[in-house]
Amino acid sequence: MNNTLETMVTNWQPIAPLVAVPYTETEYQERVALLNDLIDEVGENEDHPLASLLDIVGIAVSNYEQAHYPIPTSTPQDVLAYLMAEHQLKQSDLPEIGSQGVVSEILRGKRQLNVRQIRALAQRFCVTADVFL
């Protein structure tokens, strides 16, 4: 065994539990707590001695979340309804889509958004048009 591996074997045991891939909810919560501590310590300082550890723990947390907490798919109607609620808008507040009746039909799924409407909504809400597709 070379010197590098010997050093790693000696020093790895205290560190391994902190950076091991989380497989359970408890391990995930421990990594999230560590990640939060690292963010508080490292901040935006890419030259901080723990910056690479922050990256490693962040990747482990992200991978766990992608596997266990998938983002549900939404319909364009769901997205529009959400944005309207967030901005406290009524159906009549969206003339760029059409009349209140047209907006109502879109929200009920009886009518689909067209390209012009999607572009207008994306611009109004400062989002990518992809959220409506």
Coordinates of N, CA, C and O in Angstrom, one line a residue:
M1 N 0.8 -1.2 0.0 CA 0.0 0.0 0.0 C 0.9 1.2 0.0 O 1.8 1.3 0.8
N2 N 0.5 2.2 -0.9 CA 1.4 3.4 -0.9 C 1.0 4.4 0.2 O 0.0 4.2 0.9
N3 N 1.8 5.4 0.4 CA 1.6 6.4 1.5 C 0.3 7.1 1.4 O -0.3 7.3 2.5
T4 N -0.2 7.4 0.2 CA -1.4 8.1 0.1 C -2.6 7.2 0.7 O -3.4 7.7 1.4
L5 N -2.6 6.0 0.3 CA -3.6 5.1 0.7 C -3.5 4.8 2.2 O -4.5 4.8 2.9
E6 N -2.3 4.7 2.7 CA -2.2 4.6 4.2 C -2.7 5.8 4.9 O -3.4 5.6 6.0
T7 N -2.4 6.9 4.4 CA -3.0 8.2 5.1 C -4.5 8.2 5.0 O -5.2 8.5 6.0
M8 N -5.0 7.8 3.9 CA -6.5 7.8 3.8 C -7.1 6.7 4.7 O -8.1 7.0 5.3
V9 N -6.5 5.6 4.8 CA -7.1 4.5 5.7 C -7.1 5.1 7.1 O -8.1 4.9 7.9
T10 N -6.0 5.7 7.5 CA -5.9 6.2 8.9 C -6.9 7.3 9.2 O -7.5 7.3 10.3
N11 N -7.1 8.2 8.2 CA -8.0 9.4 8.5 C -9.4 9.2 8.0 O -10.3 10.0 8.3
W12 N -9.7 8.1 7.3 CA -11.0 8.0 6.7 C -12.1 7.6 7.7 O -13.2 8.1 7.6
Q13 N -11.8 6.8 8.7 CA -12.8 6.3 9.6 C -13.6 7.4 10.3 O -14.8 7.3 10.4
P14 N -12.9 8.5 10.8 CA -13.7 9.5 11.5 C -14.6 10.3 10.5 O -15.6 10.9 10.9
I15 N -14.2 10.4 9.2 CA -14.9 11.2 8.2 C -16.0 10.4 7.5 O -17.0 11.0 7.2
A16 N -15.8 9.2 7.3 CA -16.7 8.4 6.5 C -18.1 8.5 6.9 O -19.0 8.7 6.0
P17 N -18.5 8.5 8.1 CA -19.9 8.6 8.4 C -20.6 9.9 8.0 O -21.7 10.0 7.8
L18 N -19.7 10.9 7.9 CA -20.2 12.3 7.6 C -20.5 12.4 6.1 O -21.4 13.1 5.7
V19 N -19.8 11.7 5.3 CA -19.9 11.9 3.8 C -20.4 10.6 3.1 O -20.5 10.7 1.9
A20 N -20.7 9.6 3.8 CA -21.3 8.4 3.2 C -22.6 8.7 2.5 O -23.3 9.6 2.9
V21 N -22.8 8.0 1.4 CA -24.1 8.2 0.7 C -25.3 7.8 1.6 O -25.3 6.8 2.2
P22 N -26.3 8.7 1.7 CA -27.4 8.4 2.6 C -28.3 7.4 1.9 O -28.7 7.6 0.7
Y23 N -28.7 6.4 2.6 CA -29.7 5.4 2.1 C -31.0 5.4 2.9 O -31.9 4.8 2.5
T24 N -31.0 6.0 4.1 CA -32.2 6.0 4.9 C -32.6 7.5 5.1 O -31.8 8.4 4.9
E25 N -33.8 7.7 5.6 CA -34.3 9.1 5.9 C -33.4 9.7 7.0 O -33.1 10.9 6.9
T26 N -33.0 8.9 8.0 CA -32.2 9.4 9.1 C -30.8 9.9 8.5 O -30.4 10.9 8.9
E27 N -30.2 9.0 7.7 CA -28.9 9.4 7.1 C -29.1 10.7 6.3 O -28.2 11.6 6.3
Y28 N -30.2 10.7 5.5 CA -30.4 11.9 4.7 C -30.5 13.2 5.6 O -29.9 14.2 5.3
Q29 N -31.3 13.1 6.7 CA -31.4 14.2 7.6 C -30.1 14.7 8.2 O -29.8 15.8 8.3
E30 N -29.3 13.7 8.5 CA -27.9 14.0 9.0 C -27.1 14.7 8.0 O -26.4 15.7 8.3
R31 N -27.2 14.3 6.7 CA -26.4 15.0 5.6 C -27.0 16.4 5.4 O -26.2 17.3 5.2
V32 N -28.3 16.6 5.5 CA -28.8 17.9 5.3 C -28.4 18.8 6.4 O -28.0 20.0 6.2
A33 N -28.3 18.3 7.7 CA -27.8 19.1 8.8 C -26.3 19.5 8.6 O -25.9 20.7 8.8
L34 N -25.6 18.5 8.1 CA -24.1 18.8 7.8 C -24.0 19.8 6.7 O -23.2 20.8 6.7
L35 N -24.8 19.6 5.6 CA -24.8 20.6 4.5 C -25.1 22.0 5.0 O -24.5 22.9 4.6
N36 N -26.1 22.1 5.8 CA -26.5 23.5 6.3 C -25.3 24.1 7.1 O -25.0 25.3 7.0
D37 N -24.7 23.3 7.9 CA -23.5 23.7 8.7 C -22.4 24.2 7.8 O -21.7 25.2 8.0
L38 N -22.2 23.4 6.7 CA -21.1 23.7 5.8 C -21.4 25.0 5.0 O -20.6 25.8 4.8
I39 N -22.7 25.1 4.6 CA -23.1 26.4 3.9 C -22.9 27.6 4.8 O -22.3 28.6 4.4
D40 N -23.2 27.4 6.1 CA -23.0 28.5 7.0 C -21.5 28.9 7.2 O -21.1 30.0 7.3
E41 N -20.7 27.8 7.2 CA -19.2 28.0 7.4 C -18.5 28.5 6.1 O -17.8 29.4 6.1
V42 N -18.8 27.8 5.0 CA -18.1 28.1 3.7 C -18.7 29.3 3.0 O -18.0 30.1 2.4
G43 N -20.0 29.4 3.0 CA -20.7 30.5 2.2 C -20.3 30.4 0.7 O -20.4 29.3 0.2
E44 N -19.9 31.5 0.2 CA -19.6 31.6 -1.3 C -18.1 31.4 -1.5 O -17.6 31.6 -2.6
N45 N -17.3 31.2 -0.4 CA -15.9 31.2 -0.5 C -15.4 29.9 -1.1 O -15.2 28.9 -0.5
E46 N -15.1 29.9 -2.4 CA -14.6 28.7 -3.1 C -13.2 28.3 -2.7 O -12.8 27.2 -3.0
D47 N -12.5 29.2 -2.0 CA -11.2 28.9 -1.6 C -11.1 28.3 -0.1 O -10.1 28.0 0.4
H48 N -12.3 28.2 0.5 CA -12.4 27.7 1.8 C -11.9 26.3 1.9 O -12.2 25.5 0.9
P49 N -11.2 25.8 2.9 CA -10.7 24.5 2.9 C -11.8 23.4 2.9 O -11.6 22.3 2.5
L50 N -13.0 23.8 3.3 CA -14.1 22.8 3.3 C -15.1 22.9 2.0 O -16.1 22.3 2.0
A51 N -14.7 23.7 1.1 CA -15.5 24.0 -0.1 C -15.8 22.7 -0.9 O -16.9 22.4 -1.3
S52 N -14.8 21.9 -1.0 CA -15.0 20.6 -1.8 C -15.9 19.6 -1.0 O -16.7 18.9 -1.6
L53 N -15.8 19.7 0.3 CA -16.6 18.8 1.1 C -18.1 19.3 1.0 O -19.0 18.5 0.9
L54 N -18.3 20.6 0.9 CA -19.6 21.1 0.7 C -20.2 20.6 -0.6 O -21.3 20.2 -0.7
D55 N -19.4 20.6 -1.7 CA -19.8 20.0 -3.0 C -20.2 18.6 -2.9 O -21.2 18.1 -3.4
I56 N -19.4 17.8 -2.2 CA -19.6 16.3 -2.1 C -20.9 16.1 -1.3 O -21.7 15.3 -1.7
V57 N -21.1 16.7 -0.2 CA -22.3 16.5 0.6 C -23.5 17.0 -0.1 O -24.6 16.4 -0.1
G58 N -23.4 18.1 -0.8 CA -24.5 18.6 -1.6 C -24.9 17.7 -2.7 O -26.1 17.5 -2.9
I59 N -24.0 17.0 -3.4 CA -24.3 16.1 -4.4 C -25.0 14.9 -3.8 O -26.0 14.4 -4.3
A60 N -24.5 14.4 -2.6 CA -25.2 13.3 -2.0 C -26.6 13.6 -1.6 O -27.5 12.8 -1.8
V61 N -26.8 14.8 -1.0 CA -28.2 15.2 -0.7 C -29.1 15.3 -1.9 O -30.2 14.8 -1.9
S62 N -28.5 15.9 -2.9 CA -29.3 16.1 -4.1 C -29.7 14.8 -4.8 O -30.8 14.6 -5.2
N63 N -28.8 13.8 -4.8 CA -29.1 12.5 -5.4 C -30.2 11.8 -4.6 O -31.1 11.2 -5.1
Y64 N -30.1 11.9 -3.3 CA -31.1 11.3 -2.4 C -32.5 11.9 -2.7 O -33.5 11.2 -2.8
E65 N -32.5 13.2 -2.8 CA -33.8 13.9 -3.0 C -34.4 13.6 -4.4 O -35.6 13.4 -4.5
Q66 N -33.5 13.5 -5.4 CA -34.0 13.1 -6.7 C -34.6 11.7 -6.7 O -35.6 11.4 -7.4
A67 N -34.0 10.8 -5.9 CA -34.5 9.4 -5.9 C -35.8 9.3 -5.0 O -36.6 8.4 -5.3
H68 N -35.8 10.0 -3.9 CA -36.9 9.8 -3.0 C -38.0 10.9 -2.9 O -39.1 10.7 -2.3
Y69 N -37.7 12.1 -3.5 CA -38.7 13.1 -3.5 C -38.8 13.7 -4.9 O -38.5 14.9 -5.2
P70 N -39.3 12.9 -5.9 CA -39.4 13.4 -7.2 C -40.4 14.5 -7.3 O -41.4 14.6 -6.6
I71 N -40.1 15.5 -8.2 CA -41.0 16.6 -8.4 C -42.1 16.1 -9.3 O -41.9 15.6 -10.4
P72 N -43.3 16.3 -8.8 CA -44.5 15.8 -9.6 C -44.6 16.6 -10.9 O -44.3 17.8 -10.9
T73 N -45.1 15.9 -11.9 CA -45.3 16.7 -13.2 C -46.6 17.5 -13.0 O -47.5 17.1 -12.3
S74 N -46.7 18.6 -13.6 CA -47.8 19.5 -13.6 C -48.3 19.7 -15.0 O -47.6 19.8 -15.9
T75 N -49.6 19.9 -15.1 CA -50.2 20.3 -16.3 C -50.1 21.8 -16.5 O -49.9 22.5 -15.5
P76 N -50.2 22.3 -17.8 CA -50.1 23.7 -18.0 C -51.2 24.4 -17.2 O -51.0 25.5 -16.7
Q77 N -52.4 23.8 -17.0 CA -53.4 24.4 -16.2 C -53.0 24.5 -14.7 O -53.3 25.5 -14.1
D78 N -52.3 23.5 -14.2 CA -51.9 23.5 -12.8 C -50.9 24.7 -12.6 O -51.0 25.4 -11.7
V79 N -50.0 24.8 -13.6 CA -49.0 25.9 -13.5 C -49.7 27.3 -13.6 O -49.4 28.2 -12.8
L80 N -50.6 27.4 -14.5 CA -51.3 28.7 -14.6 C -52.1 29.0 -13.3 O -52.0 30.1 -12.8
A81 N -52.8 28.0 -12.8 CA -53.6 28.2 -11.6 C -52.6 28.6 -10.4 O -53.0 29.5 -9.6
Y82 N -51.5 27.9 -10.3 CA -50.5 28.3 -9.3 C -50.0 29.7 -9.4 O -50.0 30.5 -8.4
L83 N -49.6 30.1 -10.6 CA -49.1 31.4 -10.8 C -50.2 32.5 -10.6 O -49.9 33.6 -10.0
M84 N -51.4 32.2 -10.9 CA -52.5 33.1 -10.7 C -52.7 33.3 -9.2 O -52.9 34.4 -8.7
A85 N -52.7 32.2 -8.4 CA -52.8 32.3 -7.0 C -51.7 33.0 -6.3 O -51.9 33.9 -5.4
E86 N -50.5 32.7 -6.8 CA -49.3 33.4 -6.2 C -49.3 34.9 -6.4 O -48.9 35.7 -5.6
H87 N -49.9 35.3 -7.6 CA -49.9 36.8 -7.9 C -51.3 37.4 -7.6 O -51.6 38.5 -8.0
Q88 N -52.1 36.6 -7.0 CA -53.5 37.0 -6.6 C -54.2 37.6 -7.8 O -54.8 38.7 -7.7
L89 N -54.3 36.8 -8.8 CA -55.0 37.3 -10.1 C -56.3 36.5 -10.2 O -56.4 35.4 -9.9
K90 N -57.2 37.2 -10.8 CA -58.5 36.6 -11.2 C -58.4 36.3 -12.7 O -57.5 36.7 -13.4
Q91 N -59.3 35.5 -13.2 CA -59.4 35.1 -14.6 C -59.4 36.3 -15.5 O -58.8 36.4 -16.5
S92 N -60.1 37.3 -15.0 CA -60.3 38.5 -15.9 C -59.0 39.4 -15.9 O -58.9 40.3 -16.6
D93 N -58.0 39.0 -15.0 CA -56.8 39.8 -15.0 C -55.8 39.3 -16.0 O -54.6 39.8 -16.0
L94 N -56.1 38.4 -16.9 CA -55.2 37.8 -17.9 C -55.7 38.1 -19.3 O -56.0 37.2 -20.1
P95 N -55.8 39.4 -19.7 CA -56.3 39.7 -21.1 C -55.4 39.1 -22.1 O -55.8 38.9 -23.3
E96 N -54.1 38.9 -21.8 CA -53.2 38.4 -22.8 C -53.6 37.0 -23.3 O -53.1 36.5 -24.3
I97 N -54.4 36.3 -22.5 CA -54.8 34.9 -22.8 C -56.1 35.0 -23.6 O -56.4 34.3 -24.6
G98 N -57.0 35.9 -23.2 CA -58.3 36.1 -23.8 C -59.3 36.5 -22.7 O -58.9 37.0 -21.6
S99 N -60.5 36.3 -23.0 CA -61.6 36.7 -22.1 C -61.6 35.8 -20.9 O -60.9 34.8 -20.8
Q100 N -62.4 36.2 -19.9 CA -62.5 35.5 -18.7 C -63.0 34.1 -19.0 O -62.5 33.1 -18.4
G101 N -63.9 33.9 -20.0 CA -64.4 32.6 -20.4 C -63.3 31.7 -20.9 O -63.3 30.5 -20.7
V102 N -62.4 32.3 -21.7 CA -61.3 31.5 -22.3 C -60.4 31.0 -21.2 O -60.0 29.9 -21.2
V103 N -60.1 31.9 -20.3 CA -59.2 31.5 -19.2 C -59.8 30.4 -18.4 O -59.2 29.4 -18.0
S104 N -61.1 30.5 -18.1 CA -61.9 29.5 -17.4 C -61.8 28.2 -18.1 O -61.5 27.1 -17.5
E105 N -62.0 28.2 -19.4 CA -61.9 26.9 -20.2 C -60.5 26.3 -20.1 O -60.3 25.1 -20.1
I106 N -59.5 27.1 -20.2 CA -58.1 26.6 -20.1 C -57.9 26.0 -18.7 O -57.3 24.9 -18.6
L107 N -58.3 26.7 -17.7 CA -58.1 26.2 -16.3 C -58.9 24.9 -16.1 O -58.4 24.0 -15.3
R108 N -60.0 24.7 -16.7 CA -60.7 23.5 -16.6 C -60.3 22.4 -17.5 O -60.8 21.3 -17.5
G109 N -59.3 22.7 -18.4 CA -58.8 21.7 -19.3 C -59.6 21.5 -20.5 O -59.4 20.6 -21.3
K110 N -60.6 22.3 -20.8 CA -61.4 22.2 -22.0 C -60.8 22.9 -23.2 O -61.2 22.6 -24.3
R111 N -59.8 23.7 -22.9 CA -59.0 24.4 -24.0 C -57.6 24.3 -23.7 O -57.2 24.4 -22.5
Q112 N -56.7 24.2 -24.7 CA -55.3 24.2 -24.5 C -54.7 25.6 -24.7 O -55.3 26.4 -25.5
L113 N -53.6 25.9 -24.1 CA -52.9 27.2 -24.3 C -52.3 27.1 -25.7 O -51.7 26.0 -26.1
N114 N -52.3 28.1 -26.5 CA -51.6 28.2 -27.8 C -50.3 28.8 -27.6 O -49.9 29.4 -26.5
V115 N -49.5 28.8 -28.7 CA -48.1 29.4 -28.6 C -48.1 30.8 -28.2 O -47.3 31.3 -27.4
R116 N -49.0 31.6 -28.8 CA -49.1 33.1 -28.4 C -49.4 33.3 -27.0 O -48.7 34.1 -26.3
Q117 N -50.3 32.5 -26.4 CA -50.7 32.6 -25.0 C -49.5 32.2 -24.1 O -49.2 32.9 -23.1
I118 N -48.9 31.1 -24.5 CA -47.7 30.7 -23.7 C -46.6 31.7 -23.7 O -46.0 32.0 -22.6
R119 N -46.3 32.3 -24.8 CA -45.3 33.3 -24.8 C -45.7 34.5 -23.9 O -44.8 35.1 -23.2
A120 N -46.9 34.9 -24.0 CA -47.4 36.1 -23.2 C -47.3 35.8 -21.7 O -46.9 36.6 -20.9
L121 N -47.7 34.6 -21.4 CA -47.7 34.2 -19.9 C -46.3 34.1 -19.4 O -45.9 34.5 -18.3
A122 N -45.4 33.5 -20.3 CA -44.0 33.4 -19.9 C -43.4 34.8 -19.6 O -42.7 35.0 -18.6
Q123 N -43.7 35.7 -20.5 CA -43.2 37.0 -20.3 C -43.8 37.7 -19.1 O -43.1 38.3 -18.3
R124 N -45.1 37.6 -18.9 CA -45.8 38.2 -17.8 C -45.2 37.7 -16.4 O -45.0 38.5 -15.5
F125 N -45.0 36.4 -16.3 CA -44.6 35.8 -15.1 C -43.1 35.6 -14.9 O -42.6 35.1 -14.0
C126 N -42.4 36.0 -16.0 CA -40.9 35.9 -16.0 C -40.5 34.5 -15.7 O -39.6 34.2 -14.9
V127 N -41.1 33.5 -16.5 CA -40.7 32.1 -16.4 C -40.4 31.7 -17.8 O -40.8 32.3 -18.8
T128 N -39.8 30.5 -17.9 CA -39.5 29.9 -19.2 C -40.8 29.4 -19.8 O -41.7 28.9 -19.0
A129 N -41.0 29.4 -21.1 CA -42.2 28.9 -21.7 C -42.4 27.4 -21.4 O -43.5 26.9 -21.5
D130 N -41.3 26.7 -21.2 CA -41.3 25.3 -20.9 C -42.3 24.9 -19.8 O -42.8 23.8 -19.8
V131 N -42.5 25.8 -18.8 CA -43.4 25.4 -17.7 C -44.8 25.2 -18.1 O -45.6 24.5 -17.4
F132 N -45.1 25.7 -19.3 CA -46.5 25.6 -19.8 C -46.6 24.5 -20.9 O -47.7 24.3 -21.4
L133 N -45.6 23.7 -21.1 CA -45.6 22.7 -22.1 C -45.7 21.3 -21.4 O -45.4 21.1 -20.3

